[in-house]
Amino acid sequence: MKAVIESGVARKPARPTPATAIAVARGDGIGPEIMEATLEVLAAAGAALDLREVELGEKVYRQGLTAGIAPAAWDTLRETRVLLKGPITTPQGGGYKSLNVTIRKTLGLYANVRPCISYHPFVATKHPGMDVVVVRENEEDTYGGIEHQQTAEVAQCLKLITRPGCERICRYAFEYALANGRRKVSCLTKDNIMKLTDGLFHRVFDEVARDYPQLESEHWIVDIGTARLATQPERFDVIVTPNLYGDIISDVTAEMTGSVGMAGSANVGDQLAMFEAIHGSAPDIAGQGIANPSGLLLAAVQMLVHIGQADVASKVHNAWLRTIEAGLHTPDVYSPERSKRKLGTREFAAAVIERLGERPQTLNSVAYRQPARRQAPTRAQAEAPAVTKELVGVDVFIDRRERDPESLARLLQRANGGGLELTLITNRGVKVWPQGFPETFCVDHWRCRFRRVDGASALDHRDLLALLGRVRDQGLDFIKTEHLYLIDGKPAFSLGQGE
Ligand code: NAD
């Protein structure tokens, strides 16, 4: 289906904006209802859009496509580069993949942007002054889905943080702050514990911050930072954080505004972008005509700015704020004390349309501008910097039920040789040999560190392979190895606790 929305406003622009092609997925559950309402408002506001419908979600999953997206939809996404998406129902069980994760990762949508704003006194919230934008890294961290069960007792998930990934997201956050008249960017990580992965994110954040002296920048350890955010959100402005923390923080922050149903989000990459409400398909109220379309509508506002229709975005957003102020609310935010009328989905959209051209009187109005500057080229697009790597050892991970580090060490010491010797055994990161503590709880997963002997010649992979052969000859089951390098002369691995 193809439809062109170009009219709906009484005042005709001197030169009509050419319609921008966008892909539209109506989604499942309440998706079609809130999408219809959103598109009606956009049409009435004069958004110049050429809509290309794509099929995503439950129906596609049920056809046996486990990613939930039909092959033809990819072509439309590539052509339009912009997707406005209704919420999707992910069927339970059956090995179905999360469509959102598939789309984000396949299309390189590395930035998840979620404005979380309180609409006090019109919507109940404990945090009336809250106006925070969470910029979450969207592709890396533990979300690579690289997991293995390694022993009877231990499973592992790989956390990958990359320099280009950090650069892109940190620069995106500063550029966003600049383009949206914000004053400060706060970075949240756990680099006191994860010195290499989160440490890289923090370091790159500091490097990028130096390019934006006009903006304040700060770093918080994620636990205390989140606690402070939960109690004093007005201290924060733009937050940038790795994927997992961002996933949690952005939901908590949206909830704090008092209205999860009213938040939209953007997933942005260098080539494409996807815009959606943050809530799900709400099957419990689907088909009743009472869903709140605000989350999707505000996502569409972000989309309009993205495609260069900032004036229409401001018009829609201000009319929406005016509607909320007028106490015209859908049932999810309706309260007899604060609201004037309870409206269904379509009535709410009609109320917004009626107020197009108006500005809010109590809430802050918005005035979107096109980003004045293009995002500066990042090192992500440049060549990776050259580094020197020197192999100085290997961590061999062993599966062994017997909880006795001393006997394990005796076997492994027989494998010493070829310039390598056993220096450490840890269990869940804690040193258990030499000189562990009897109180340390151990499982069947042992990290055994072999280091190059002082004065030995340079190591290469053959030395590690030979070592593994000798470990095997002791009847030990090694399940993985991690090589220990000096990178540019510095240890590129963490020490064991107590090492
Ligand atoms: P949900 O967000 O759909 O619903 C949670 C609660 O909020 C329900 O009581 C619902 O009625 C209410 N609600 C949500 N949006 C509303 C709106 N716009 N107006 C009024 N009330 C609203 O979360 P859920 O029930 O955990 O998930 C339902 C389905 O949605 C699941 O299949 C889940 O996988 C999917 N989901 C999809 C997305 C997405 O597509 N981005 C996100 C989250 C969940």
Coordinates of C-alpha atoms and ligand atoms in Angstrom, one line a residue:
M1 CA 0.0 0.0 0.0
K2 CA 1.2 3.5 -0.8
A3 CA -0.3 6.7 0.3
V4 CA 0.9 10.3 0.1
I5 CA 0.2 12.7 2.9
E6 CA 0.8 16.2 1.9
S7 CA -2.1 18.3 2.9
G8 CA -4.3 19.0 5.9
V9 CA -3.3 22.5 6.8
A10 CA -5.2 25.6 5.7
R11 CA -2.1 27.7 5.1
K12 CA -0.2 26.5 2.0
P13 CA 3.5 26.8 2.1
A14 CA 5.0 28.9 -0.8
R15 CA 7.0 26.0 -2.0
P16 CA 5.7 22.6 -0.8
T17 CA 8.3 20.4 0.9
P18 CA 8.9 17.3 -1.3
A19 CA 7.4 14.2 0.3
T20 CA 10.0 12.0 2.2
A21 CA 9.5 8.3 1.7
I22 CA 9.3 6.5 5.0
A23 CA 8.6 2.8 5.8
V24 CA 5.6 2.3 8.2
A25 CA 5.0 -0.9 10.1
R26 CA 1.7 -0.8 12.0
G27 CA 2.7 -3.6 14.3
D28 CA 0.6 -5.8 16.6
G29 CA -1.9 -5.4 19.4
I30 CA -2.7 -1.7 19.8
G31 CA -0.1 -1.0 17.0
P32 CA -2.6 -0.4 14.2
E33 CA -4.8 1.9 16.4
I34 CA -2.0 4.1 17.6
M35 CA -0.4 4.2 14.2
E36 CA -3.6 5.3 12.5
A37 CA -4.0 8.1 15.1
T38 CA -0.4 9.2 14.7
L39 CA -0.6 9.3 10.9
E40 CA -3.8 11.3 11.1
V41 CA -2.1 14.0 13.2
L42 CA 1.0 14.0 10.9
A43 CA -1.2 14.5 7.9
A44 CA -3.2 17.3 9.5
A45 CA 0.0 19.0 10.5
G46 CA 1.2 19.1 6.9
A47 CA 4.0 16.5 7.2
A48 CA 5.2 15.7 3.7
L49 CA 5.4 11.9 3.8
D50 CA 5.3 9.1 1.2
L51 CA 4.3 6.1 3.3
R52 CA 5.5 2.6 2.3
E53 CA 3.9 -0.1 4.4
V54 CA 6.0 -3.0 5.5
E55 CA 4.9 -6.2 7.3
L56 CA 6.7 -7.0 10.5
G57 CA 5.9 -8.9 13.6
E58 CA 3.5 -11.6 14.8
K59 CA 2.0 -12.5 11.4
V60 CA 5.5 -12.8 9.9
Y61 CA 6.7 -14.9 12.9
R62 CA 3.7 -17.2 12.4
Q63 CA 4.7 -17.7 8.8
G64 CA 7.8 -19.4 10.1
L65 CA 10.3 -16.5 9.7
T66 CA 12.0 -16.5 13.1
A67 CA 13.3 -13.0 12.7
G68 CA 9.8 -11.5 12.3
I69 CA 10.6 -9.6 9.2
A70 CA 9.8 -10.5 5.6
P71 CA 12.7 -10.4 3.1
A72 CA 10.9 -7.7 1.0
A73 CA 10.7 -5.4 4.0
W74 CA 14.5 -5.1 4.1
D75 CA 14.4 -3.7 0.6
T76 CA 11.9 -1.1 1.6
L77 CA 13.9 -0.2 4.7
R78 CA 17.1 0.2 2.5
E79 CA 15.2 2.4 0.1
T80 CA 13.5 4.7 2.6
R81 CA 16.2 4.6 5.4
V82 CA 13.5 5.6 7.9
L83 CA 11.1 3.3 9.7
L84 CA 8.1 4.4 11.9
K85 CA 7.2 1.2 13.8
G86 CA 4.3 0.2 15.9
P87 CA 4.9 -2.2 18.8
I88 CA 5.4 -5.9 17.9
T89 CA 4.2 -9.0 19.8
T90 CA 7.0 -11.5 20.1
P91 CA 5.4 -15.0 20.3
Q92 CA 6.5 -16.9 23.4
G93 CA 8.8 -19.9 22.9
G94 CA 9.6 -21.4 19.5
G95 CA 13.0 -19.8 19.1
Y96 CA 11.7 -16.5 17.8
K97 CA 14.3 -13.7 17.7
S98 CA 13.7 -10.3 19.0
L99 CA 12.7 -8.2 16.0
N100 CA 14.0 -5.0 17.6
V101 CA 17.4 -6.5 18.3
T102 CA 17.6 -7.9 14.7
I103 CA 16.7 -4.5 13.1
R104 CA 19.0 -2.5 15.4
K105 CA 22.0 -4.7 14.8
T106 CA 21.4 -5.5 11.1
L107 CA 21.0 -1.9 10.2
G108 CA 23.7 -0.6 12.5
L109 CA 21.3 1.6 14.6
Y110 CA 23.9 2.3 17.2
A111 CA 22.2 5.1 19.2
N112 CA 19.0 4.6 21.2
V113 CA 17.7 8.0 22.1
R114 CA 14.9 8.3 24.7
P115 CA 13.7 11.7 26.0
C116 CA 12.1 11.2 29.5
I117 CA 10.1 14.3 30.5
S118 CA 7.6 15.0 33.3
Y119 CA 4.4 16.7 32.4
H120 CA 3.7 18.1 35.9
P121 CA 1.1 19.1 37.1
F122 CA -1.0 17.4 34.3
V123 CA 0.4 13.9 34.7
A124 CA 1.2 12.6 38.2
T125 CA 4.9 12.1 38.9
K126 CA 7.2 12.2 41.9
H127 CA 9.7 14.2 39.8
P128 CA 8.0 17.3 38.4
G129 CA 11.2 18.9 37.1
M130 CA 12.5 16.0 35.1
D131 CA 13.8 16.5 31.6
V132 CA 16.4 13.9 30.8
V133 CA 17.5 12.3 27.5
V134 CA 19.1 8.8 27.7
V135 CA 21.4 8.0 24.9
R136 CA 22.1 4.3 25.1
E137 CA 24.7 2.4 23.0
N138 CA 22.6 -0.1 21.1
E139 CA 24.8 -2.7 19.5
E140 CA 27.6 -3.8 21.8
D141 CA 28.2 -4.9 25.4
T142 CA 26.6 -8.1 26.5
Y143 CA 24.0 -7.8 23.7
G144 CA 26.2 -9.5 21.1
G145 CA 24.4 -12.6 22.3
I146 CA 27.7 -14.5 22.4
E147 CA 27.0 -17.0 25.2
H148 CA 28.3 -20.4 26.0
Q149 CA 27.7 -22.9 28.7
Q150 CA 31.2 -24.1 29.5
T151 CA 30.9 -26.5 32.4
A152 CA 28.1 -28.2 34.3
E153 CA 28.0 -25.2 36.6
V154 CA 29.1 -22.2 34.6
A155 CA 27.7 -20.2 31.6
Q156 CA 29.4 -17.2 30.1
C157 CA 28.3 -14.1 28.2
L158 CA 30.9 -12.1 26.4
K159 CA 30.9 -8.4 27.0
L160 CA 32.4 -6.6 23.9
I161 CA 33.1 -2.9 24.1
T162 CA 34.9 -1.4 21.0
R163 CA 36.7 1.9 20.6
P164 CA 34.8 2.8 17.4
G165 CA 31.5 1.9 19.1
C166 CA 32.4 4.1 22.1
E167 CA 33.4 7.0 19.8
R168 CA 30.3 6.9 17.8
I169 CA 27.9 6.9 20.7
C170 CA 29.8 9.4 22.8
R171 CA 30.0 11.8 19.8
Y172 CA 26.4 11.2 19.0
A173 CA 25.4 12.2 22.6
F174 CA 27.5 15.5 22.4
E175 CA 26.1 16.3 19.0
Y176 CA 22.6 15.6 20.2
A177 CA 23.2 17.9 23.2
L178 CA 24.5 20.7 21.0
A179 CA 21.6 20.4 18.4
N180 CA 19.0 20.3 21.1
G181 CA 20.2 23.2 23.3
R182 CA 21.2 21.1 26.2
R183 CA 24.0 21.9 28.6
K184 CA 25.6 18.8 30.0
V185 CA 26.4 15.2 29.0
S186 CA 26.9 12.6 31.8
C187 CA 28.6 9.3 31.2
L188 CA 27.6 6.3 33.4
T189 CA 29.9 3.2 33.6
K190 CA 31.2 0.7 36.0
D191 CA 34.9 1.3 35.2
N192 CA 36.0 0.9 38.9
I193 CA 35.3 -2.9 38.3
M194 CA 35.5 -3.4 34.5
K195 CA 38.6 -1.4 33.9
L196 CA 39.3 -2.6 30.4
T197 CA 35.8 -2.6 28.9
D198 CA 33.9 0.2 30.8
G199 CA 37.3 1.9 31.3
L200 CA 37.5 2.2 27.5
F201 CA 34.0 3.7 27.3
H202 CA 34.9 6.3 30.0
R203 CA 38.3 7.1 28.4
V204 CA 36.8 7.6 25.0
F205 CA 34.0 9.7 26.5
D206 CA 36.7 12.0 28.1
E207 CA 38.5 12.2 24.7
V208 CA 35.3 13.1 22.8
A209 CA 34.3 15.6 25.5
R210 CA 37.4 17.7 24.8
D211 CA 36.0 18.5 21.4
Y212 CA 32.9 20.1 23.0
P213 CA 34.3 22.6 25.5
Q214 CA 31.0 24.5 25.4
L215 CA 29.2 21.6 27.0
E216 CA 29.7 20.4 30.6
S217 CA 30.7 16.7 30.9
E218 CA 30.9 14.4 33.9
H219 CA 31.3 10.7 34.7
W220 CA 29.4 8.7 37.3
I221 CA 29.9 5.2 38.5
V222 CA 26.7 3.6 37.2
D223 CA 25.3 2.5 40.6
I224 CA 25.5 5.8 42.4
G225 CA 24.8 7.7 39.2
T226 CA 21.5 5.8 38.8
A227 CA 20.6 6.2 42.4
R228 CA 21.2 10.0 42.1
L229 CA 19.2 10.0 38.9
A230 CA 16.3 8.3 40.7
T231 CA 16.2 10.8 43.4
Q232 CA 17.5 14.0 41.8
P233 CA 16.8 13.7 38.0
E234 CA 17.0 17.5 37.6
R235 CA 20.8 17.2 38.1
F236 CA 21.0 15.3 34.7
D237 CA 20.5 16.5 31.2
V238 CA 21.8 14.1 28.5
I239 CA 23.1 10.7 29.7
V240 CA 25.3 8.4 27.6
T241 CA 26.0 4.8 28.7
P242 CA 26.7 1.3 27.4
N243 CA 24.0 -1.0 26.3
L244 CA 23.0 -3.0 29.4
Y245 CA 23.0 0.0 31.8
G246 CA 21.2 2.0 29.2
D247 CA 18.5 -0.6 28.8
I248 CA 17.8 -0.5 32.5
I249 CA 18.3 3.2 33.1
S250 CA 16.1 4.3 30.2
D251 CA 13.2 2.2 31.5
V252 CA 13.6 3.4 35.0
T253 CA 13.8 7.0 33.8
A254 CA 10.8 6.7 31.6
E255 CA 8.8 5.2 34.5
M256 CA 9.8 8.1 36.7
T257 CA 8.1 10.6 34.4
G258 CA 4.8 8.9 35.5
S259 CA 3.9 7.9 31.9
V260 CA 5.7 5.1 30.1
G261 CA 2.9 5.2 27.6
M262 CA 4.0 8.7 26.6
A263 CA 7.6 8.2 25.7
G264 CA 9.0 7.7 22.2
S265 CA 12.4 6.6 21.2
A266 CA 14.7 6.8 18.2
N267 CA 17.2 4.2 17.1
V268 CA 19.7 6.0 14.9
G269 CA 22.6 4.8 12.7
D270 CA 24.8 6.4 10.1
Q271 CA 22.5 5.1 7.3
L272 CA 19.1 4.4 8.7
A273 CA 16.9 5.2 11.7
M274 CA 13.8 3.6 13.3
F275 CA 11.3 5.4 15.5
E276 CA 8.9 3.8 17.9
A277 CA 7.0 4.1 21.2
I278 CA 8.8 2.5 24.1
H279 CA 5.9 0.5 25.3
G280 CA 4.8 -2.9 23.9
S281 CA 1.8 -4.1 21.9
A282 CA -0.5 -4.1 25.0
P283 CA -2.6 -7.1 24.0
D284 CA -4.8 -6.6 27.1
I285 CA -6.4 -3.4 25.6
A286 CA -5.9 -4.1 21.9
G287 CA -9.0 -3.4 19.7
Q288 CA -10.7 -1.3 22.4
G289 CA -9.8 2.1 21.0
I290 CA -8.5 3.3 24.3
A291 CA -4.7 3.1 23.8
N292 CA -2.6 6.2 24.2
P293 CA -1.0 7.1 20.9
S294 CA 1.4 9.6 22.5
G295 CA 4.5 7.5 22.6
L296 CA 4.3 6.8 18.9
L297 CA 3.3 10.3 18.1
L298 CA 6.4 11.7 20.0
A299 CA 8.6 9.1 18.3
A300 CA 7.1 10.5 15.0
V301 CA 8.1 14.0 16.1
Q302 CA 11.7 12.8 16.5
M303 CA 11.4 11.3 13.0
L304 CA 10.2 14.6 11.5
V305 CA 13.3 16.3 12.9
H306 CA 15.5 13.5 11.5
I307 CA 14.1 13.9 8.0
G308 CA 14.3 17.6 8.0
Q309 CA 10.8 18.7 8.8
A310 CA 11.6 20.4 12.1
D311 CA 8.8 23.0 11.8
V312 CA 6.1 20.3 11.5
A313 CA 7.7 18.4 14.4
S314 CA 7.4 21.5 16.6
K315 CA 3.9 22.1 15.5
V316 CA 2.8 18.6 16.4
H317 CA 4.7 18.5 19.7
N318 CA 3.3 21.9 20.8
A319 CA -0.3 20.9 19.9
W320 CA 0.2 17.6 21.8
L321 CA 1.6 19.5 24.9
R322 CA -1.4 21.9 24.7
T323 CA -3.8 18.8 24.6
I324 CA -2.2 17.3 27.7
E325 CA -2.4 20.7 29.4
A326 CA -6.1 21.0 28.5
G327 CA -6.7 17.8 30.6
L328 CA -7.7 15.7 27.6
H329 CA -6.3 12.4 28.5
T330 CA -6.5 8.7 27.5
P331 CA -7.5 6.3 30.3
D332 CA -3.9 5.3 31.2
V333 CA -3.0 8.8 32.4
Y334 CA -6.6 10.0 33.3
S335 CA -7.2 11.0 36.9
P336 CA -10.3 12.7 38.1
E337 CA -8.2 15.4 39.9
R338 CA -5.9 16.3 37.1
S339 CA -7.9 15.5 33.9
K340 CA -10.9 17.2 32.3
R341 CA -12.0 14.5 29.9
K342 CA -11.3 10.8 29.2
L343 CA -10.7 10.3 25.5
G344 CA -10.3 7.2 23.3
T345 CA -7.4 6.9 20.9
R346 CA -9.1 8.6 17.9
E347 CA -10.7 11.3 20.0
F348 CA -7.3 12.1 21.5
A349 CA -5.8 12.4 18.0
A350 CA -8.7 14.7 17.0
A351 CA -8.0 16.9 20.1
V352 CA -4.3 17.2 19.1
I353 CA -5.4 18.1 15.5
E354 CA -7.7 20.8 16.8
R355 CA -4.8 22.4 18.7
L356 CA -2.3 22.4 15.8
G357 CA -0.8 25.9 15.7
E358 CA -1.3 26.4 19.4
R359 CA 1.5 26.4 22.0
P360 CA 1.4 25.1 25.6
Q361 CA 0.9 27.8 28.3
T362 CA 2.3 26.0 31.3
L363 CA 4.6 23.3 30.0
N364 CA 7.6 24.4 28.0
S365 CA 7.0 24.7 24.3
V366 CA 9.4 23.2 21.8
A367 CA 11.2 24.8 18.8
Y368 CA 13.1 22.1 16.9
R369 CA 15.8 23.2 14.5
Q370 CA 17.6 21.2 12.0
P371 CA 20.9 20.1 13.4
A372 CA 23.2 23.0 12.5
R373 CA 26.3 20.9 12.0
R374 CA 26.8 17.5 10.5
Q375 CA 28.3 14.9 12.8
A376 CA 32.1 15.2 12.6
P377 CA 33.8 12.2 11.1
T378 CA 34.8 9.8 13.8
R379 CA 37.8 7.6 14.1
A380 CA 35.3 4.8 13.6
Q381 CA 35.4 5.8 9.9
A382 CA 39.1 6.1 9.9
E383 CA 41.7 3.4 10.1
A384 CA 42.1 1.6 13.5
P385 CA 45.2 3.0 15.2
A386 CA 48.3 0.8 14.9
V387 CA 49.4 -0.9 18.1
T388 CA 52.2 -3.2 19.1
K389 CA 51.2 -6.5 20.6
E390 CA 53.4 -8.8 22.5
L391 CA 52.3 -12.3 23.6
V392 CA 53.3 -12.8 27.3
G393 CA 51.1 -15.7 28.4
V394 CA 47.8 -17.4 28.3
D395 CA 44.8 -18.1 30.5
V396 CA 43.7 -21.7 30.1
F397 CA 40.2 -22.4 31.5
I398 CA 39.7 -25.9 32.8
D399 CA 36.5 -27.8 33.6
R400 CA 37.2 -29.9 36.8
R401 CA 34.6 -31.1 39.3
E402 CA 37.2 -31.7 42.0
R403 CA 37.3 -28.6 44.3
D404 CA 41.1 -28.9 45.0
P405 CA 43.3 -26.1 43.6
E406 CA 46.5 -27.7 45.0
S407 CA 46.0 -31.0 43.1
L408 CA 45.1 -29.0 40.0
A409 CA 48.2 -26.9 40.3
R410 CA 50.4 -30.0 40.7
L411 CA 49.0 -31.4 37.4
L412 CA 49.3 -28.2 35.6
Q413 CA 52.9 -27.6 36.8
R414 CA 53.8 -30.8 34.9
A415 CA 52.7 -28.9 31.8
N416 CA 55.1 -26.1 32.4
G417 CA 57.8 -25.7 29.7
G418 CA 58.5 -24.0 26.4
G419 CA 59.0 -20.7 28.2
L420 CA 55.7 -20.8 30.0
E421 CA 54.9 -21.5 33.7
L422 CA 51.8 -21.6 35.8
T423 CA 51.6 -18.5 38.0
L424 CA 48.0 -18.3 39.1
I425 CA 44.7 -20.2 39.4
T426 CA 41.5 -18.3 40.1
N427 CA 37.9 -19.5 40.6
R428 CA 35.3 -17.0 39.5
G429 CA 38.1 -14.4 39.4
V430 CA 39.4 -15.0 43.0
K431 CA 42.9 -16.3 43.5
V432 CA 42.8 -19.9 44.9
W433 CA 46.5 -20.8 44.1
P434 CA 49.1 -20.1 45.2
Q435 CA 47.9 -19.4 48.8
G436 CA 44.2 -19.2 48.4
F437 CA 41.7 -19.0 51.3
P438 CA 39.8 -22.1 52.4
E439 CA 36.7 -19.9 52.7
T440 CA 36.6 -19.1 49.0
F441 CA 33.6 -20.8 47.3
C442 CA 34.7 -22.7 44.2
V443 CA 32.8 -24.1 41.2
D444 CA 34.0 -26.4 38.4
H445 CA 35.5 -23.6 36.3
W446 CA 39.2 -22.8 36.8
R447 CA 41.2 -20.0 35.2
C448 CA 44.8 -21.1 35.0
R449 CA 47.3 -18.4 34.1
F450 CA 50.6 -19.3 32.4
R451 CA 53.1 -16.5 32.0
R452 CA 56.2 -16.3 30.0
V453 CA 59.2 -17.1 32.2
D454 CA 61.6 -14.2 32.7
G455 CA 64.4 -14.3 30.2
A456 CA 62.5 -16.8 27.9
S457 CA 62.5 -16.0 24.2
A458 CA 59.4 -14.4 22.5
L459 CA 56.3 -16.5 22.6
D460 CA 54.2 -17.4 19.6
H461 CA 51.0 -19.4 19.0
R462 CA 53.0 -22.7 18.6
D463 CA 54.1 -22.4 22.2
L464 CA 50.5 -22.1 23.3
L465 CA 49.4 -25.0 21.2
A466 CA 52.2 -27.1 22.7
L467 CA 51.2 -26.1 26.2
L468 CA 47.6 -27.1 25.5
G469 CA 48.8 -30.5 24.3
R470 CA 50.7 -31.0 27.6
V471 CA 47.6 -29.9 29.6
R472 CA 45.5 -32.5 27.7
D473 CA 48.2 -35.1 28.5
Q474 CA 47.5 -34.5 32.2
G475 CA 43.9 -35.6 31.5
L476 CA 42.6 -32.1 32.0
D477 CA 39.6 -30.7 30.0
F478 CA 40.4 -27.2 28.8
I479 CA 37.4 -25.3 27.6
K480 CA 38.8 -22.1 26.4
T481 CA 41.9 -19.9 26.3
E482 CA 42.5 -16.2 26.4
H483 CA 45.8 -14.9 25.2
L484 CA 47.7 -12.4 27.4
Y485 CA 49.2 -9.5 25.5
L486 CA 51.1 -6.4 26.3
I487 CA 49.6 -3.8 24.0
D488 CA 51.9 -0.8 23.4
G489 CA 53.9 -2.2 26.3
K490 CA 51.1 -2.2 28.8
P491 CA 49.3 -5.3 30.2
A492 CA 46.0 -5.7 28.2
F493 CA 44.4 -8.1 30.7
S494 CA 43.0 -7.8 34.2
L495 CA 44.9 -9.2 37.2
G496 CA 43.2 -11.9 39.3
Q497 CA 41.7 -10.8 42.6
G498 CA 44.6 -11.2 45.1
E499 CA 47.2 -11.7 42.2
Ligands
NAD1 P1 3.3 -3.5 27.2 O1 4.1 -2.2 27.2 O2 2.7 -3.9 25.9 O3 2.1 -3.3 28.3 C1 2.4 -3.1 29.7 C2 1.1 -2.4 30.3 O4 1.1 -1.1 29.8 C3 -0.2 -3.1 29.9 O5 -1.1 -3.0 31.0 C4 -0.7 -2.2 28.8 O6 -2.1 -2.2 28.7 C5 -0.2 -0.8 29.1 N1 0.1 0.0 28.0 C6 1.2 -0.1 27.1 N2 1.1 0.8 26.2 C7 0.0 1.5 26.3 C8 -0.6 2.5 25.7 N3 0.0 3.1 24.6 N4 -1.7 3.0 26.1 C9 -2.3 2.5 27.2 N5 -1.8 1.5 27.9 C10 -0.6 1.0 27.5 O7 4.2 -4.6 27.8 P2 4.0 -6.2 27.9 O8 2.6 -6.5 28.2 O9 5.1 -6.7 28.7 O10 4.3 -6.8 26.4 C11 3.3 -7.1 25.5 C12 3.9 -7.5 24.1 O11 4.7 -6.4 23.6 C13 4.9 -8.6 24.3 O12 4.8 -9.5 23.2 C14 6.3 -8.0 24.2 O13 7.3 -8.8 23.7 C15 6.0 -6.8 23.3 N6 6.9 -5.6 23.4 C16 7.2 -5.0 22.2 C17 8.0 -3.9 22.2 C18 8.4 -3.3 20.9 O14 7.9 -3.7 19.9 N7 9.2 -2.3 20.9 C19 8.5 -3.4 23.4 C20 8.1 -4.0 24.6 C21 7.3 -5.1 24.6

